[in-house]
Amino acid sequence: MKKVKFIYNPFSGEGIVIKNLDTIIEKYQAKGYTIIPFRISTTQELADAFIDIDNSFHHILGAGGDGTINQIINLMKEKELDIPLAILPVGTANDFAKFIGMPSDIGEACDKILNGEIKEIDLGKANDRYFINVFSFGLFTDISQKTPTHLKNTLGKLAYYLNGLKEFPSFRKLDIKVTSDEFSYEGNALIFFTFNGRTAGNINISYKSEINDGLLDVIILKGENLRLALLSFFEFFKSEHLEKPKDIIHFKSEKFTVEYSDNTLTSDIDGEPGPTTPIHIACIKNGLKLIY
């Protein structure tokens, strides 16, 4: 039987994975796989899940939110594991899993994985950290970190909208400098995104992004004029901001450097804390094998 390492976060979302453990094991066993589980906890390092993993495993099955999947990918790269990853969406937002069409029903998601194909997709890298979905800093990152999880679960993107309106007037603009072969910018920014995926907080922000083009999508809300910035902010929730770029910069790049004025500001990588300025960002073409 083929071996699969099953790394799951019992705290993600509302404990969905716990309620579906038997379904997951049943589905995998029926297809001839041996599940080897690792339960993520506060008392054991996630790196311990990788002690027995080598290239004899068919794939890793990660069950968690975007942050959990990010940690798994970074450990895979650290351990130089060249085996596929499959994602069960059991977190709060599950942005990347939704982008690749993973069903929210766990049984259906298992079926999609077990009948899926191994595909090579791009990864982003910010300094020494990999990301599968998005790197960001600025207002949206601040909103995401300040929005309670129970509101995200209950209200979805409306929670970000309401919290964003509250934070918008008081958020200080950043002075940033972006340098790349394709485009350079030096000026104000309220929000800065670099996408490999398309959504953040279930909001379809980078809807022109592709995960196999060898490029990352950069989106900057400048915020030089408060009225234009507010209009652009509203366009984010209608997925029209790239068609009506009132105060928005959008370009694609293979690699670039970004610096910002506040060196105490924490960036965000797939829901996990990211590096501080200066940040060298690159697209790693075909950087990950993914089953979907």
Short mmCIF file of C-alpha atoms in Angstrom, two decimals:
data_model
loop_
_atom_site.label_atom_id
_atom_site.label_comp_id
_atom_site.label_asym_id
_atom_site.label_seq_id
_atom_site.Cartn_x
_atom_site.Cartn_y
_atom_site.Cartn_z
CA MET A 1 0.00 0.00 0.00
CA LYS A 2 1.18 3.54 -0.78
CA LYS A 3 2.11 5.69 2.22
CA VAL A 4 0.57 9.13 2.85
CA LYS A 5 1.56 11.46 5.68
CA PHE A 6 -1.59 13.07 7.03
CA ILE A 7 -0.78 16.30 8.89
CA TYR A 8 -3.87 17.86 10.42
CA ASN A 9 -4.65 20.85 12.58
CA PRO A 10 -7.52 20.02 14.97
CA PHE A 11 -7.87 23.69 15.89
CA SER A 12 -8.46 24.99 12.34
CA GLY A 13 -11.88 26.38 11.50
CA GLU A 14 -14.47 24.82 13.77
CA GLY A 15 -12.82 21.43 14.23
CA ILE A 16 -14.12 20.14 10.91
CA VAL A 17 -11.26 17.70 10.44
CA ILE A 18 -12.00 15.97 13.76
CA LYS A 19 -15.57 15.32 12.69
CA ASN A 20 -14.36 13.83 9.40
CA LEU A 21 -11.38 11.70 10.43
CA ASP A 22 -13.16 8.42 9.73
CA THR A 23 -14.33 9.65 6.32
CA ILE A 24 -10.77 10.64 5.36
CA ILE A 25 -9.26 7.31 6.44
CA GLU A 26 -12.06 5.31 4.79
CA LYS A 27 -11.65 7.13 1.47
CA TYR A 28 -7.88 6.69 1.44
CA GLN A 29 -7.88 3.05 2.48
CA ALA A 30 -10.41 2.23 -0.23
CA LYS A 31 -7.90 3.57 -2.78
CA GLY A 32 -5.02 1.52 -1.39
CA TYR A 33 -3.26 4.13 0.72
CA THR A 34 -1.85 3.76 4.24
CA ILE A 35 -2.52 6.91 6.26
CA ILE A 36 0.21 7.89 8.75
CA PRO A 37 -1.25 10.71 10.88
CA PHE A 38 0.38 13.59 12.72
CA ARG A 39 -1.76 15.81 14.96
CA ILE A 40 -0.57 19.41 15.22
CA SER A 41 -0.51 20.62 18.82
CA THR A 42 0.92 23.39 20.97
CA THR A 43 3.22 20.93 22.75
CA GLN A 44 4.96 19.42 19.73
CA GLU A 45 6.88 21.03 16.90
CA LEU A 46 5.38 20.66 13.43
CA ALA A 47 8.87 19.71 12.25
CA ASP A 48 8.41 16.44 14.17
CA ALA A 49 5.87 15.40 11.54
CA PHE A 50 8.71 15.22 9.02
CA ILE A 51 11.03 12.92 10.97
CA ASP A 52 9.85 9.81 9.09
CA ILE A 53 8.91 11.40 5.76
CA ASP A 54 11.09 10.67 2.77
CA ASN A 55 10.61 10.38 -0.99
CA SER A 56 9.07 6.92 -0.59
CA PHE A 57 5.81 8.61 0.48
CA HIS A 58 3.28 9.12 -2.29
CA HIS A 59 2.19 12.52 -0.94
CA ILE A 60 1.54 14.68 2.09
CA LEU A 61 -2.08 15.41 2.95
CA GLY A 62 -2.33 18.73 4.78
CA ALA A 63 -5.54 19.58 6.63
CA GLY A 64 -5.68 23.11 7.98
CA GLY A 65 -6.05 26.75 7.06
CA ASP A 66 -3.75 28.82 4.86
CA GLY A 67 -1.26 29.33 7.71
CA THR A 68 -0.96 25.59 8.38
CA ILE A 69 -0.41 24.83 4.70
CA ASN A 70 2.23 27.57 4.56
CA GLN A 71 4.15 25.99 7.45
CA ILE A 72 3.98 22.55 5.82
CA ILE A 73 5.32 23.90 2.51
CA ASN A 74 8.20 25.72 4.20
CA LEU A 75 9.18 22.55 6.06
CA MET A 76 8.96 20.53 2.83
CA LYS A 77 11.39 22.98 1.22
CA GLU A 78 13.67 22.98 4.24
CA LYS A 79 13.78 19.16 4.18
CA GLU A 80 14.18 19.15 0.35
CA LEU A 81 11.17 16.85 -0.04
CA ASP A 82 10.15 16.54 -3.67
CA ILE A 83 6.82 14.79 -3.13
CA PRO A 84 3.32 16.12 -3.91
CA LEU A 85 1.09 17.98 -1.47
CA ALA A 86 -2.70 17.71 -1.25
CA ILE A 87 -4.84 20.19 0.69
CA LEU A 88 -7.99 19.59 2.71
CA PRO A 89 -9.70 22.96 3.34
CA VAL A 90 -10.59 22.97 7.04
CA GLY A 91 -9.46 26.48 8.05
CA THR A 92 -11.24 29.82 8.34
CA ALA A 93 -10.65 31.27 4.86
CA ASN A 94 -9.04 28.40 2.86
CA ASP A 95 -8.19 30.92 0.16
CA PHE A 96 -5.81 28.84 -1.91
CA ALA A 97 -7.79 25.61 -1.57
CA LYS A 98 -10.85 27.41 -2.93
CA PHE A 99 -8.79 28.86 -5.79
CA ILE A 100 -7.84 25.36 -6.99
CA GLY A 101 -11.46 24.22 -6.68
CA MET A 102 -11.31 22.10 -3.53
CA PRO A 103 -14.87 21.42 -2.26
CA SER A 104 -15.71 22.50 1.29
CA ASP A 105 -17.23 19.08 1.94
CA ILE A 106 -14.35 16.91 3.21
CA GLY A 107 -15.58 13.70 1.61
CA GLU A 108 -15.86 15.42 -1.76
CA ALA A 109 -12.44 17.02 -1.27
CA CYS A 110 -10.90 13.58 -0.63
CA ASP A 111 -12.54 12.25 -3.80
CA LYS A 112 -11.13 15.16 -5.80
CA ILE A 113 -7.63 14.52 -4.46
CA LEU A 114 -7.77 10.74 -4.93
CA ASN A 115 -8.98 11.15 -8.50
CA GLY A 116 -6.85 14.21 -9.22
CA GLU A 117 -3.61 14.78 -11.08
CA ILE A 118 -0.17 15.78 -9.85
CA LYS A 119 0.51 19.24 -11.26
CA GLU A 120 3.47 21.57 -10.87
CA ILE A 121 2.57 25.05 -9.67
CA ASP A 122 4.50 28.23 -8.89
CA LEU A 123 5.46 29.34 -5.40
CA GLY A 124 6.29 32.78 -4.10
CA LYS A 125 9.32 33.43 -1.94
CA ALA A 126 9.84 36.46 0.33
CA ASN A 127 13.44 36.52 1.56
CA ASP A 128 13.78 32.98 2.97
CA ARG A 129 10.05 32.19 3.37
CA TYR A 130 7.86 30.52 0.75
CA PHE A 131 4.21 31.35 0.16
CA ILE A 132 1.58 29.59 -1.88
CA ASN A 133 -1.11 32.28 -1.90
CA VAL A 134 -0.23 35.83 -0.86
CA PHE A 135 2.35 38.12 0.70
CA SER A 136 1.00 41.40 2.06
CA PHE A 137 1.48 44.35 4.35
CA GLY A 138 -0.44 47.51 5.15
CA LEU A 139 -4.10 48.14 5.88
CA PHE A 140 -5.50 44.77 4.79
CA THR A 141 -2.95 42.87 6.86
CA ASP A 142 -3.80 45.07 9.84
CA ILE A 143 -7.53 44.45 9.29
CA SER A 144 -7.05 40.70 8.98
CA GLN A 145 -5.05 40.51 12.20
CA LYS A 146 -7.58 42.63 14.11
CA THR A 147 -10.74 40.90 12.83
CA PRO A 148 -11.85 38.22 15.34
CA THR A 149 -11.95 34.66 13.99
CA HIS A 150 -15.59 34.18 15.01
CA LEU A 151 -16.58 37.18 12.85
CA LYS A 152 -14.62 35.80 9.89
CA ASN A 153 -16.41 32.46 10.31
CA THR A 154 -19.83 34.08 10.66
CA LEU A 155 -19.70 37.06 8.29
CA GLY A 156 -17.00 36.09 5.80
CA LYS A 157 -15.83 39.00 3.63
CA LEU A 158 -18.38 41.32 5.30
CA ALA A 159 -16.30 41.10 8.49
CA TYR A 160 -13.29 42.54 6.63
CA TYR A 161 -15.50 45.21 5.04
CA LEU A 162 -16.89 46.39 8.40
CA ASN A 163 -13.53 46.30 10.17
CA GLY A 164 -11.89 48.00 7.21
CA LEU A 165 -14.26 50.95 7.37
CA LYS A 166 -13.46 51.31 11.06
CA GLU A 167 -9.67 51.22 10.56
CA PHE A 168 -9.48 53.15 7.28
CA PRO A 169 -9.51 56.77 8.58
CA SER A 170 -6.80 56.19 11.19
CA PHE A 171 -4.38 54.01 9.21
CA ARG A 172 -1.12 55.77 8.37
CA LYS A 173 0.09 55.55 4.81
CA LEU A 174 3.48 53.94 4.21
CA ASP A 175 6.27 55.24 2.03
CA ILE A 176 7.35 52.34 -0.16
CA LYS A 177 9.83 51.66 -2.92
CA VAL A 178 9.34 48.83 -5.40
CA THR A 179 12.08 47.92 -7.88
CA SER A 180 11.75 45.35 -10.68
CA ASP A 181 12.68 44.90 -14.33
CA GLU A 182 9.01 45.32 -15.31
CA PHE A 183 7.99 48.27 -13.14
CA SER A 184 9.26 50.56 -10.39
CA TYR A 185 7.32 52.71 -7.95
CA GLU A 186 8.26 55.05 -5.14
CA GLY A 187 5.45 56.70 -3.18
CA ASN A 188 2.54 56.12 -0.81
CA ALA A 189 0.78 52.85 -0.13
CA LEU A 190 -2.15 51.84 2.05
CA ILE A 191 -2.21 48.21 0.95
CA PHE A 192 0.43 46.05 -0.72
CA PHE A 193 -0.26 42.56 -2.10
CA THR A 194 1.84 40.03 -3.97
CA PHE A 195 -0.29 37.13 -5.18
CA ASN A 196 0.46 33.66 -6.43
CA GLY A 197 -3.20 32.75 -5.80
CA ARG A 198 -6.17 35.07 -6.21
CA THR A 199 -8.06 35.65 -2.98
CA ALA A 200 -7.38 36.97 0.52
CA GLY A 201 -10.03 36.77 3.21
CA ASN A 202 -12.32 35.22 0.56
CA ILE A 203 -12.13 38.48 -1.40
CA ASN A 204 -11.27 38.01 -5.08
CA ILE A 205 -8.46 40.57 -5.25
CA SER A 206 -6.01 39.19 -7.82
CA TYR A 207 -8.50 37.69 -10.27
CA LYS A 208 -6.03 37.86 -13.18
CA SER A 209 -3.42 35.76 -11.38
CA GLU A 210 -2.30 32.32 -12.64
CA ILE A 211 -0.35 29.70 -10.69
CA ASN A 212 1.67 28.34 -13.61
CA ASP A 213 2.84 31.42 -15.52
CA GLY A 214 6.13 31.96 -13.65
CA LEU A 215 4.95 35.40 -12.51
CA LEU A 216 3.54 36.98 -9.35
CA ASP A 217 0.81 39.63 -9.39
CA VAL A 218 1.57 42.83 -7.47
CA ILE A 219 -1.34 45.04 -6.41
CA ILE A 220 -0.83 48.35 -4.60
CA LEU A 221 -3.52 50.66 -3.25
CA LYS A 222 -1.68 54.00 -3.23
CA GLY A 223 -3.95 56.02 -0.95
CA GLU A 224 -2.63 59.39 -2.08
CA ASN A 225 -6.16 60.76 -2.13
CA LEU A 226 -8.58 59.59 0.60
CA ARG A 227 -11.67 59.81 -1.64
CA LEU A 228 -10.06 57.79 -4.43
CA ALA A 229 -8.66 55.32 -1.93
CA LEU A 230 -12.11 54.73 -0.45
CA LEU A 231 -13.62 54.23 -3.90
CA SER A 232 -10.88 51.75 -4.76
CA PHE A 233 -11.36 50.00 -1.42
CA PHE A 234 -15.04 49.47 -2.26
CA GLU A 235 -14.10 48.15 -5.71
CA PHE A 236 -12.08 45.40 -4.02
CA PHE A 237 -15.29 43.84 -2.75
CA LYS A 238 -16.92 43.96 -6.18
CA SER A 239 -13.84 42.53 -7.94
CA GLU A 240 -13.72 45.48 -10.30
CA HIS A 241 -10.59 47.26 -9.04
CA LEU A 242 -8.31 45.96 -11.80
CA GLU A 243 -10.78 47.18 -14.44
CA LYS A 244 -11.30 50.60 -12.80
CA PRO A 245 -7.91 51.35 -11.23
CA LYS A 246 -8.69 54.70 -9.61
CA ASP A 247 -5.84 54.57 -7.12
CA ILE A 248 -4.40 51.12 -7.85
CA ILE A 249 -1.17 49.83 -9.40
CA HIS A 250 -1.16 46.31 -10.85
CA PHE A 251 1.73 44.57 -12.58
CA LYS A 252 3.23 41.10 -12.97
CA SER A 253 6.82 40.26 -12.13
CA GLU A 254 9.20 37.32 -11.80
CA LYS A 255 11.20 39.03 -9.05
CA PHE A 256 11.40 42.41 -7.34
CA THR A 257 12.44 44.18 -4.14
CA VAL A 258 10.10 46.15 -1.87
CA GLU A 259 11.09 48.47 0.96
CA TYR A 260 8.81 50.43 3.29
CA SER A 261 9.25 53.25 5.78
CA ASP A 262 8.19 51.55 9.03
CA ASN A 263 10.81 48.92 9.89
CA THR A 264 8.71 47.73 12.84
CA LEU A 265 5.83 46.75 10.55
CA THR A 266 5.19 43.01 10.24
CA SER A 267 4.26 41.61 6.86
CA ASP A 268 1.99 38.61 6.34
CA ILE A 269 2.63 35.41 4.39
CA ASP A 270 -0.43 33.17 3.94
CA GLY A 271 -1.69 34.24 7.37
CA GLU A 272 1.69 33.78 9.06
CA PRO A 273 4.09 36.57 10.18
CA GLY A 274 6.44 37.52 7.37
CA PRO A 275 9.81 39.31 7.10
CA THR A 276 10.46 43.01 7.60
CA THR A 277 11.89 45.48 5.11
CA PRO A 278 13.78 45.19 2.78
CA ILE A 279 12.09 42.18 1.18
CA HIS A 280 13.27 40.35 -1.93
CA ILE A 281 10.36 38.56 -3.58
CA ALA A 282 10.60 35.99 -6.35
CA CYS A 283 8.40 33.53 -8.20
CA ILE A 284 9.70 29.97 -8.09
CA LYS A 285 8.49 28.46 -11.36
CA ASN A 286 7.08 24.93 -10.86
CA GLY A 287 8.17 25.14 -7.21
CA LEU A 288 5.61 22.68 -5.82
CA LYS A 289 3.89 19.48 -6.87
CA LEU A 290 0.21 19.72 -5.96
CA ILE A 291 -2.60 17.16 -6.32
CA TYR A 292 -6.00 18.51 -7.37
#
